[in-house]
Amino acid sequence: MGSRLFVLAGGLGAGVSVGLIARTRPEPVLYVLLVFAAAIVALLQQTLP
Amino acid sequence: MLRNQAKSGWVRKSLVFSGSTLLAGLATGSAFGILGALVPQGARVAAGSLLGLLAVCIGGLELLNRGIELVQRDCETPQRWIQTGPYGWAVRNGLALGFGATSRLGFWLWYAIPLGAFFAASPAWGAVAYGTYGLLRGGAVWAIILWLDKVAPGGWSLWAVGRGFAARTVAATYLVILGSAVSIAVGL
């Protein structure tokens, strides 16, 4: 349940960000997406054996 | 008294470990940002848009269960580092995990961090992105020690390893999203 909510929230947030980029192309949004990517990878790597 | 001392020892070691991962992330991200700034913007835009498309392809294939084998040094950090003592181990392990590239990466999405820091061409944004990675990679130890190990059925490690497929799906989905965003922002 928790992971589904995480995916849903992440998907929605990323979808909105991509929409913003498509409309206005602001570089900061891209940087924020990069920071999110870094956070997601760091957390997902906790699942590695 | 003894229990408190033992706890205090773990706290110090965890602080050293998570501080080292953060430091490694900040330093590496700044370095990538500085290196990126040396490359002309036109070249960065061209390469960035190509890599964005590549990210969409790799993430898409992963989601279709046709993933490409990850280029990585598929190993843990050296066990001999334990012989350098608890603090020596915490520093070395922290620096290695905060940097990331010398041990198991697990996900193609990892490459977005160094490449993103490079193509951002900004030491500050590079440090923020890679620093976030270092902070959470090492900082997660606090969540595990203080909370997750108690609430996860059978302990955190067992619970987390069983979520490998979900983790790969999340990483691949985000790779597609990030690649699309990069392609839209710099390529189209």
PDB file of C-alpha atoms in Angstrom:
ATOM      1  CA  MET A   1       0.000   0.000   0.000  1.00  0.00           C
ATOM      2  CA  GLY A   2       2.770   2.395   1.008  1.00  0.00           C
ATOM      3  CA  SER A   3       4.827   1.688  -2.094  1.00  0.00           C
ATOM      4  CA  ARG A   4       1.774   2.156  -4.349  1.00  0.00           C
ATOM      5  CA  LEU A   5       1.121   5.537  -2.781  1.00  0.00           C
ATOM      6  CA  PHE A   6       4.793   6.410  -3.263  1.00  0.00           C
ATOM      7  CA  VAL A   7       4.647   5.486  -6.958  1.00  0.00           C
ATOM      8  CA  LEU A   8       1.366   7.382  -7.394  1.00  0.00           C
ATOM      9  CA  ALA A   9       2.660  10.510  -5.648  1.00  0.00           C
ATOM     10  CA  GLY A  10       5.970  10.354  -7.534  1.00  0.00           C
ATOM     11  CA  GLY A  11       4.212   9.783 -10.851  1.00  0.00           C
ATOM     12  CA  LEU A  12       1.828  12.666 -10.298  1.00  0.00           C
ATOM     13  CA  GLY A  13       4.621  15.004  -9.195  1.00  0.00           C
ATOM     14  CA  ALA A  14       6.811  14.048 -12.116  1.00  0.00           C
ATOM     15  CA  GLY A  15       3.888  14.309 -14.543  1.00  0.00           C
ATOM     16  CA  VAL A  16       3.143  17.834 -13.377  1.00  0.00           C
ATOM     17  CA  SER A  17       6.848  18.724 -13.655  1.00  0.00           C
ATOM     18  CA  VAL A  18       7.079  17.361 -17.205  1.00  0.00           C
ATOM     19  CA  GLY A  19       3.933  19.317 -18.055  1.00  0.00           C
ATOM     20  CA  LEU A  20       5.519  22.495 -16.683  1.00  0.00           C
ATOM     21  CA  ILE A  21       8.673  21.904 -18.696  1.00  0.00           C
ATOM     22  CA  ALA A  22       6.652  21.284 -21.849  1.00  0.00           C
ATOM     23  CA  ARG A  23       4.867  24.615 -21.359  1.00  0.00           C
ATOM     24  CA  THR A  24       7.629  26.879 -20.136  1.00  0.00           C
ATOM     25  CA  ARG A  25      10.925  24.940 -20.332  1.00  0.00           C
ATOM     26  CA  PRO A  26      12.310  26.310 -17.088  1.00  0.00           C
ATOM     27  CA  GLU A  27      15.752  24.893 -16.263  1.00  0.00           C
ATOM     28  CA  PRO A  28      15.115  24.856 -12.496  1.00  0.00           C
ATOM     29  CA  VAL A  29      12.313  22.298 -12.948  1.00  0.00           C
ATOM     30  CA  LEU A  30      14.815  20.038 -14.671  1.00  0.00           C
ATOM     31  CA  TYR A  31      17.231  20.485 -11.779  1.00  0.00           C
ATOM     32  CA  VAL A  32      14.505  19.650  -9.276  1.00  0.00           C
ATOM     33  CA  LEU A  33      13.729  16.474 -11.243  1.00  0.00           C
ATOM     34  CA  LEU A  34      17.432  15.620 -11.052  1.00  0.00           C
ATOM     35  CA  VAL A  35      17.441  16.076  -7.275  1.00  0.00           C
ATOM     36  CA  PHE A  36      14.344  13.848  -7.044  1.00  0.00           C
ATOM     37  CA  ALA A  37      16.155  11.230  -9.142  1.00  0.00           C
ATOM     38  CA  ALA A  38      19.104  11.334  -6.754  1.00  0.00           C
ATOM     39  CA  ALA A  39      16.789  10.946  -3.757  1.00  0.00           C
ATOM     40  CA  ILE A  40      14.860   8.085  -5.364  1.00  0.00           C
ATOM     41  CA  VAL A  41      18.014   6.158  -6.314  1.00  0.00           C
ATOM     42  CA  ALA A  42      19.516   6.576  -2.851  1.00  0.00           C
ATOM     43  CA  LEU A  43      16.351   5.215  -1.251  1.00  0.00           C
ATOM     44  CA  LEU A  44      15.880   2.406  -3.767  1.00  0.00           C
ATOM     45  CA  GLN A  45      19.487   1.303  -3.290  1.00  0.00           C
ATOM     46  CA  GLN A  46      18.548   0.338   0.250  1.00  0.00           C
ATOM     47  CA  THR A  47      16.725  -2.617  -1.330  1.00  0.00           C
ATOM     48  CA  LEU A  48      19.938  -3.971  -2.901  1.00  0.00           C
ATOM     49  CA  PRO A  49      21.324  -7.132  -1.338  1.00  0.00           C
TER      50      PRO A  49
ATOM     51  CA  MET B   1      24.980   2.874  31.857  1.00  0.00           C
ATOM     52  CA  LEU B   2      26.621   0.290  29.616  1.00  0.00           C
ATOM     53  CA  ARG B   3      23.619   0.280  27.311  1.00  0.00           C
ATOM     54  CA  ASN B   4      23.777   4.065  27.024  1.00  0.00           C
ATOM     55  CA  GLN B   5      27.490   3.916  26.176  1.00  0.00           C
ATOM     56  CA  ALA B   6      26.865   1.319  23.500  1.00  0.00           C
ATOM     57  CA  LYS B   7      24.096   3.456  22.026  1.00  0.00           C
ATOM     58  CA  SER B   8      26.302   6.523  22.064  1.00  0.00           C
ATOM     59  CA  GLY B   9      28.981   4.547  20.166  1.00  0.00           C
ATOM     60  CA  TRP B  10      26.494   3.626  17.448  1.00  0.00           C
ATOM     61  CA  VAL B  11      25.313   7.204  17.224  1.00  0.00           C
ATOM     62  CA  ARG B  12      28.864   8.494  16.714  1.00  0.00           C
ATOM     63  CA  LYS B  13      29.693   5.830  14.128  1.00  0.00           C
ATOM     64  CA  SER B  14      26.450   6.482  12.282  1.00  0.00           C
ATOM     65  CA  LEU B  15      27.154  10.216  12.341  1.00  0.00           C
ATOM     66  CA  VAL B  16      30.626   9.650  10.883  1.00  0.00           C
ATOM     67  CA  PHE B  17      29.200   7.279   8.245  1.00  0.00           C
ATOM     68  CA  SER B  18      26.353   9.542   7.136  1.00  0.00           C
ATOM     69  CA  GLY B  19      28.598  12.623   7.301  1.00  0.00           C
ATOM     70  CA  SER B  20      31.067  10.858   5.003  1.00  0.00           C
ATOM     71  CA  THR B  21      28.398   9.914   2.455  1.00  0.00           C
ATOM     72  CA  LEU B  22      27.183  13.530   2.436  1.00  0.00           C
ATOM     73  CA  LEU B  23      30.709  14.889   2.048  1.00  0.00           C
ATOM     74  CA  ALA B  24      31.463  12.506  -0.818  1.00  0.00           C
ATOM     75  CA  GLY B  25      28.235  13.483  -2.568  1.00  0.00           C
ATOM     76  CA  LEU B  26      28.817  17.223  -2.190  1.00  0.00           C
ATOM     77  CA  ALA B  27      32.433  17.018  -3.377  1.00  0.00           C
ATOM     78  CA  THR B  28      31.676  14.737  -6.329  1.00  0.00           C
ATOM     79  CA  GLY B  29      28.666  16.774  -7.433  1.00  0.00           C
ATOM     80  CA  SER B  30      30.646  20.029  -7.307  1.00  0.00           C
ATOM     81  CA  ALA B  31      33.459  18.439  -9.308  1.00  0.00           C
ATOM     82  CA  PHE B  32      31.049  17.198 -12.008  1.00  0.00           C
ATOM     83  CA  GLY B  33      29.435  20.645 -12.116  1.00  0.00           C
ATOM     84  CA  ILE B  34      32.818  22.325 -12.576  1.00  0.00           C
ATOM     85  CA  LEU B  35      33.817  19.852 -15.293  1.00  0.00           C
ATOM     86  CA  GLY B  36      30.493  20.360 -17.077  1.00  0.00           C
ATOM     87  CA  ALA B  37      30.981  24.123 -17.095  1.00  0.00           C
ATOM     88  CA  LEU B  38      34.182  23.580 -19.116  1.00  0.00           C
ATOM     89  CA  VAL B  39      32.166  22.056 -21.977  1.00  0.00           C
ATOM     90  CA  PRO B  40      30.463  24.445 -24.433  1.00  0.00           C
ATOM     91  CA  GLN B  41      26.705  24.763 -23.926  1.00  0.00           C
ATOM     92  CA  GLY B  42      25.915  23.610 -27.477  1.00  0.00           C
ATOM     93  CA  ALA B  43      27.753  20.342 -26.951  1.00  0.00           C
ATOM     94  CA  ARG B  44      26.035  19.808 -23.597  1.00  0.00           C
ATOM     95  CA  VAL B  45      22.594  20.427 -25.094  1.00  0.00           C
ATOM     96  CA  ALA B  46      23.247  18.030 -27.983  1.00  0.00           C
ATOM     97  CA  ALA B  47      24.630  15.279 -25.763  1.00  0.00           C
ATOM     98  CA  GLY B  48      21.955  15.882 -23.121  1.00  0.00           C
ATOM     99  CA  SER B  49      19.103  15.488 -25.576  1.00  0.00           C
ATOM    100  CA  LEU B  50      20.601  12.269 -26.933  1.00  0.00           C
ATOM    101  CA  LEU B  51      21.064  10.917 -23.418  1.00  0.00           C
ATOM    102  CA  GLY B  52      17.477  11.889 -22.603  1.00  0.00           C
ATOM    103  CA  LEU B  53      16.234   9.758 -25.483  1.00  0.00           C
ATOM    104  CA  LEU B  54      18.574   6.953 -24.434  1.00  0.00           C
ATOM    105  CA  ALA B  55      17.144   7.125 -20.903  1.00  0.00           C
ATOM    106  CA  VAL B  56      13.598   6.792 -22.272  1.00  0.00           C
ATOM    107  CA  CYS B  57      14.650   3.731 -24.304  1.00  0.00           C
ATOM    108  CA  ILE B  58      16.499   2.025 -21.441  1.00  0.00           C
ATOM    109  CA  GLY B  59      13.721   2.738 -18.932  1.00  0.00           C
ATOM    110  CA  GLY B  60      11.066   1.595 -21.420  1.00  0.00           C
ATOM    111  CA  LEU B  61      12.878  -1.679 -22.114  1.00  0.00           C
ATOM    112  CA  GLU B  62      13.237  -2.267 -18.371  1.00  0.00           C
ATOM    113  CA  LEU B  63       9.493  -1.749 -17.922  1.00  0.00           C
ATOM    114  CA  LEU B  64       8.869  -4.275 -20.702  1.00  0.00           C
ATOM    115  CA  ASN B  65      11.070  -6.793 -18.865  1.00  0.00           C
ATOM    116  CA  ARG B  66      13.695  -6.545 -21.597  1.00  0.00           C
ATOM    117  CA  GLY B  67      16.167  -4.564 -19.536  1.00  0.00           C
ATOM    118  CA  ILE B  68      19.726  -4.011 -20.682  1.00  0.00           C
ATOM    119  CA  GLU B  69      22.400  -5.299 -18.323  1.00  0.00           C
ATOM    120  CA  LEU B  70      23.580  -2.493 -16.083  1.00  0.00           C
ATOM    121  CA  VAL B  71      27.168  -1.313 -16.463  1.00  0.00           C
ATOM    122  CA  GLN B  72      28.440  -1.404 -12.917  1.00  0.00           C
ATOM    123  CA  ARG B  73      31.047  -2.845 -10.592  1.00  0.00           C
ATOM    124  CA  ASP B  74      28.683  -5.370  -9.077  1.00  0.00           C
ATOM    125  CA  CYS B  75      30.193  -5.779  -5.624  1.00  0.00           C
ATOM    126  CA  GLU B  76      29.931  -4.519  -2.108  1.00  0.00           C
ATOM    127  CA  THR B  77      32.519  -2.278  -0.477  1.00  0.00           C
ATOM    128  CA  PRO B  78      35.657  -4.252   0.573  1.00  0.00           C
ATOM    129  CA  GLN B  79      35.223  -6.217   3.790  1.00  0.00           C
ATOM    130  CA  ARG B  80      38.890  -5.649   4.699  1.00  0.00           C
ATOM    131  CA  TRP B  81      37.949  -2.077   5.602  1.00  0.00           C
ATOM    132  CA  ILE B  82      36.496  -3.473   8.827  1.00  0.00           C
ATOM    133  CA  GLN B  83      40.104  -4.000   9.933  1.00  0.00           C
ATOM    134  CA  THR B  84      40.630  -0.214   9.943  1.00  0.00           C
ATOM    135  CA  GLY B  85      38.393   0.046  13.007  1.00  0.00           C
ATOM    136  CA  PRO B  86      34.801   1.209  13.334  1.00  0.00           C
ATOM    137  CA  TYR B  87      35.514   4.832  12.500  1.00  0.00           C
ATOM    138  CA  GLY B  88      37.926   3.978   9.702  1.00  0.00           C
ATOM    139  CA  TRP B  89      35.273   1.682   8.268  1.00  0.00           C
ATOM    140  CA  ALA B  90      32.571   4.336   8.671  1.00  0.00           C
ATOM    141  CA  VAL B  91      34.641   6.959   6.821  1.00  0.00           C
ATOM    142  CA  ARG B  92      35.783   4.678   3.984  1.00  0.00           C
ATOM    143  CA  ASN B  93      32.420   3.025   3.536  1.00  0.00           C
ATOM    144  CA  GLY B  94      30.667   6.392   3.735  1.00  0.00           C
ATOM    145  CA  LEU B  95      32.915   7.996   1.131  1.00  0.00           C
ATOM    146  CA  ALA B  96      32.574   4.986  -1.189  1.00  0.00           C
ATOM    147  CA  LEU B  97      28.786   4.798  -0.910  1.00  0.00           C
ATOM    148  CA  GLY B  98      28.359   8.572  -1.162  1.00  0.00           C
ATOM    149  CA  PHE B  99      30.378   8.495  -4.397  1.00  0.00           C
ATOM    150  CA  GLY B 100      28.550   5.357  -5.486  1.00  0.00           C
ATOM    151  CA  ALA B 101      30.358   4.345  -8.673  1.00  0.00           C
ATOM    152  CA  THR B 102      32.842   1.897  -7.142  1.00  0.00           C
ATOM    153  CA  SER B 103      30.215  -0.469  -5.743  1.00  0.00           C
ATOM    154  CA  ARG B 104      26.860  -1.979  -6.761  1.00  0.00           C
ATOM    155  CA  LEU B 105      24.620   0.607  -8.443  1.00  0.00           C
ATOM    156  CA  GLY B 106      21.526  -1.506  -8.986  1.00  0.00           C
ATOM    157  CA  PHE B 107      19.644   0.891 -11.278  1.00  0.00           C
ATOM    158  CA  TRP B 108      20.269   2.724 -14.551  1.00  0.00           C
ATOM    159  CA  LEU B 109      18.688   5.735 -12.890  1.00  0.00           C
ATOM    160  CA  TRP B 110      21.879   6.103 -10.833  1.00  0.00           C
ATOM    161  CA  TYR B 111      23.690   7.403 -13.927  1.00  0.00           C
ATOM    162  CA  ALA B 112      21.324  10.381 -13.969  1.00  0.00           C
ATOM    163  CA  ILE B 113      23.118  11.778 -10.915  1.00  0.00           C
ATOM    164  CA  PRO B 114      26.693  12.194 -12.221  1.00  0.00           C
ATOM    165  CA  LEU B 115      25.498  12.936 -15.757  1.00  0.00           C
ATOM    166  CA  GLY B 116      22.899  15.389 -14.455  1.00  0.00           C
ATOM    167  CA  ALA B 117      25.481  17.123 -12.277  1.00  0.00           C
ATOM    168  CA  PHE B 118      27.814  17.318 -15.296  1.00  0.00           C
ATOM    169  CA  PHE B 119      25.217  18.627 -17.739  1.00  0.00           C
ATOM    170  CA  ALA B 120      23.836  21.099 -15.207  1.00  0.00           C
ATOM    171  CA  ALA B 121      27.302  22.694 -15.462  1.00  0.00           C
ATOM    172  CA  SER B 122      26.782  24.295 -12.078  1.00  0.00           C
ATOM    173  CA  PRO B 123      28.863  23.327  -9.042  1.00  0.00           C
ATOM    174  CA  ALA B 124      25.990  24.397  -6.786  1.00  0.00           C
ATOM    175  CA  TRP B 125      23.321  22.290  -8.509  1.00  0.00           C
ATOM    176  CA  GLY B 126      25.762  19.422  -8.883  1.00  0.00           C
ATOM    177  CA  ALA B 127      26.433  19.560  -5.155  1.00  0.00           C
ATOM    178  CA  VAL B 128      22.702  19.745  -4.362  1.00  0.00           C
ATOM    179  CA  ALA B 129      21.850  16.727  -6.532  1.00  0.00           C
ATOM    180  CA  TYR B 130      24.804  14.501  -5.624  1.00  0.00           C
ATOM    181  CA  GLY B 131      24.681  15.771  -2.031  1.00  0.00           C
ATOM    182  CA  THR B 132      21.038  14.710  -1.774  1.00  0.00           C
ATOM    183  CA  TYR B 133      22.105  11.282  -2.968  1.00  0.00           C
ATOM    184  CA  GLY B 134      24.903  11.111  -0.392  1.00  0.00           C
ATOM    185  CA  LEU B 135      22.696  12.426   2.378  1.00  0.00           C
ATOM    186  CA  LEU B 136      19.942   9.878   1.788  1.00  0.00           C
ATOM    187  CA  ARG B 137      22.288   6.981   0.981  1.00  0.00           C
ATOM    188  CA  GLY B 138      24.020   7.367   4.322  1.00  0.00           C
ATOM    189  CA  GLY B 139      21.211   9.038   6.237  1.00  0.00           C
ATOM    190  CA  ALA B 140      18.904   6.097   5.665  1.00  0.00           C
ATOM    191  CA  VAL B 141      20.917   4.264   8.310  1.00  0.00           C
ATOM    192  CA  TRP B 142      19.187   6.454  10.900  1.00  0.00           C
ATOM    193  CA  ALA B 143      15.731   5.486   9.717  1.00  0.00           C
ATOM    194  CA  ILE B 144      16.761   1.825   9.769  1.00  0.00           C
ATOM    195  CA  ILE B 145      18.321   1.960  13.251  1.00  0.00           C
ATOM    196  CA  LEU B 146      15.649   4.094  14.887  1.00  0.00           C
ATOM    197  CA  TRP B 147      12.476   2.947  13.201  1.00  0.00           C
ATOM    198  CA  LEU B 148      12.392   0.736  10.122  1.00  0.00           C
ATOM    199  CA  ASP B 149      14.065  -2.315  11.640  1.00  0.00           C
ATOM    200  CA  LYS B 150      11.317  -2.383  14.254  1.00  0.00           C
ATOM    201  CA  VAL B 151       8.326  -1.929  11.956  1.00  0.00           C
ATOM    202  CA  ALA B 152       9.447  -4.032   8.968  1.00  0.00           C
ATOM    203  CA  PRO B 153       8.340  -7.657   9.232  1.00  0.00           C
ATOM    204  CA  GLY B 154      11.433  -9.835   9.812  1.00  0.00           C
ATOM    205  CA  GLY B 155      13.720  -6.791   9.941  1.00  0.00           C
ATOM    206  CA  TRP B 156      14.409  -4.077   7.379  1.00  0.00           C
ATOM    207  CA  SER B 157      16.962  -5.960   5.245  1.00  0.00           C
ATOM    208  CA  LEU B 158      14.669  -8.925   4.665  1.00  0.00           C
ATOM    209  CA  TRP B 159      11.707  -6.669   3.886  1.00  0.00           C
ATOM    210  CA  ALA B 160      13.692  -4.423   1.537  1.00  0.00           C
ATOM    211  CA  VAL B 161      15.393  -7.181  -0.468  1.00  0.00           C
ATOM    212  CA  GLY B 162      11.951  -8.700  -1.113  1.00  0.00           C
ATOM    213  CA  ARG B 163      10.920  -5.433  -2.823  1.00  0.00           C
ATOM    214  CA  GLY B 164      13.602  -5.616  -5.519  1.00  0.00           C
ATOM    215  CA  PHE B 165      11.150  -5.908  -8.422  1.00  0.00           C
ATOM    216  CA  ALA B 166       9.056  -2.958  -7.223  1.00  0.00           C
ATOM    217  CA  ALA B 167      12.251  -0.911  -6.788  1.00  0.00           C
ATOM    218  CA  ARG B 168      13.359  -1.685 -10.364  1.00  0.00           C
ATOM    219  CA  THR B 169       9.926  -0.684 -11.665  1.00  0.00           C
ATOM    220  CA  VAL B 170       9.987   2.622  -9.781  1.00  0.00           C
ATOM    221  CA  ALA B 171      13.531   3.364 -10.997  1.00  0.00           C
ATOM    222  CA  ALA B 172      12.687   2.513 -14.628  1.00  0.00           C
ATOM    223  CA  THR B 173       9.492   4.605 -14.520  1.00  0.00           C
ATOM    224  CA  TYR B 174      11.361   7.597 -13.182  1.00  0.00           C
ATOM    225  CA  LEU B 175      14.099   7.123 -15.780  1.00  0.00           C
ATOM    226  CA  VAL B 176      11.471   7.353 -18.543  1.00  0.00           C
ATOM    227  CA  ILE B 177       9.962  10.465 -16.932  1.00  0.00           C
ATOM    228  CA  LEU B 178      13.341  12.135 -16.461  1.00  0.00           C
ATOM    229  CA  GLY B 179      14.490  11.239 -19.974  1.00  0.00           C
ATOM    230  CA  SER B 180      11.245  12.645 -21.403  1.00  0.00           C
ATOM    231  CA  ALA B 181      11.644  15.845 -19.406  1.00  0.00           C
ATOM    232  CA  VAL B 182      15.241  16.295 -20.575  1.00  0.00           C
ATOM    233  CA  SER B 183      14.291  15.612 -24.188  1.00  0.00           C
ATOM    234  CA  ILE B 184      11.439  18.134 -24.022  1.00  0.00           C
ATOM    235  CA  ALA B 185      13.473  20.788 -22.231  1.00  0.00           C
ATOM    236  CA  VAL B 186      16.707  20.666 -24.197  1.00  0.00           C
ATOM    237  CA  GLY B 187      16.078  18.606 -27.289  1.00  0.00           C
ATOM    238  CA  LEU B 188      12.766  19.658 -28.802  1.00  0.00           C
TER     239      LEU B 188
END
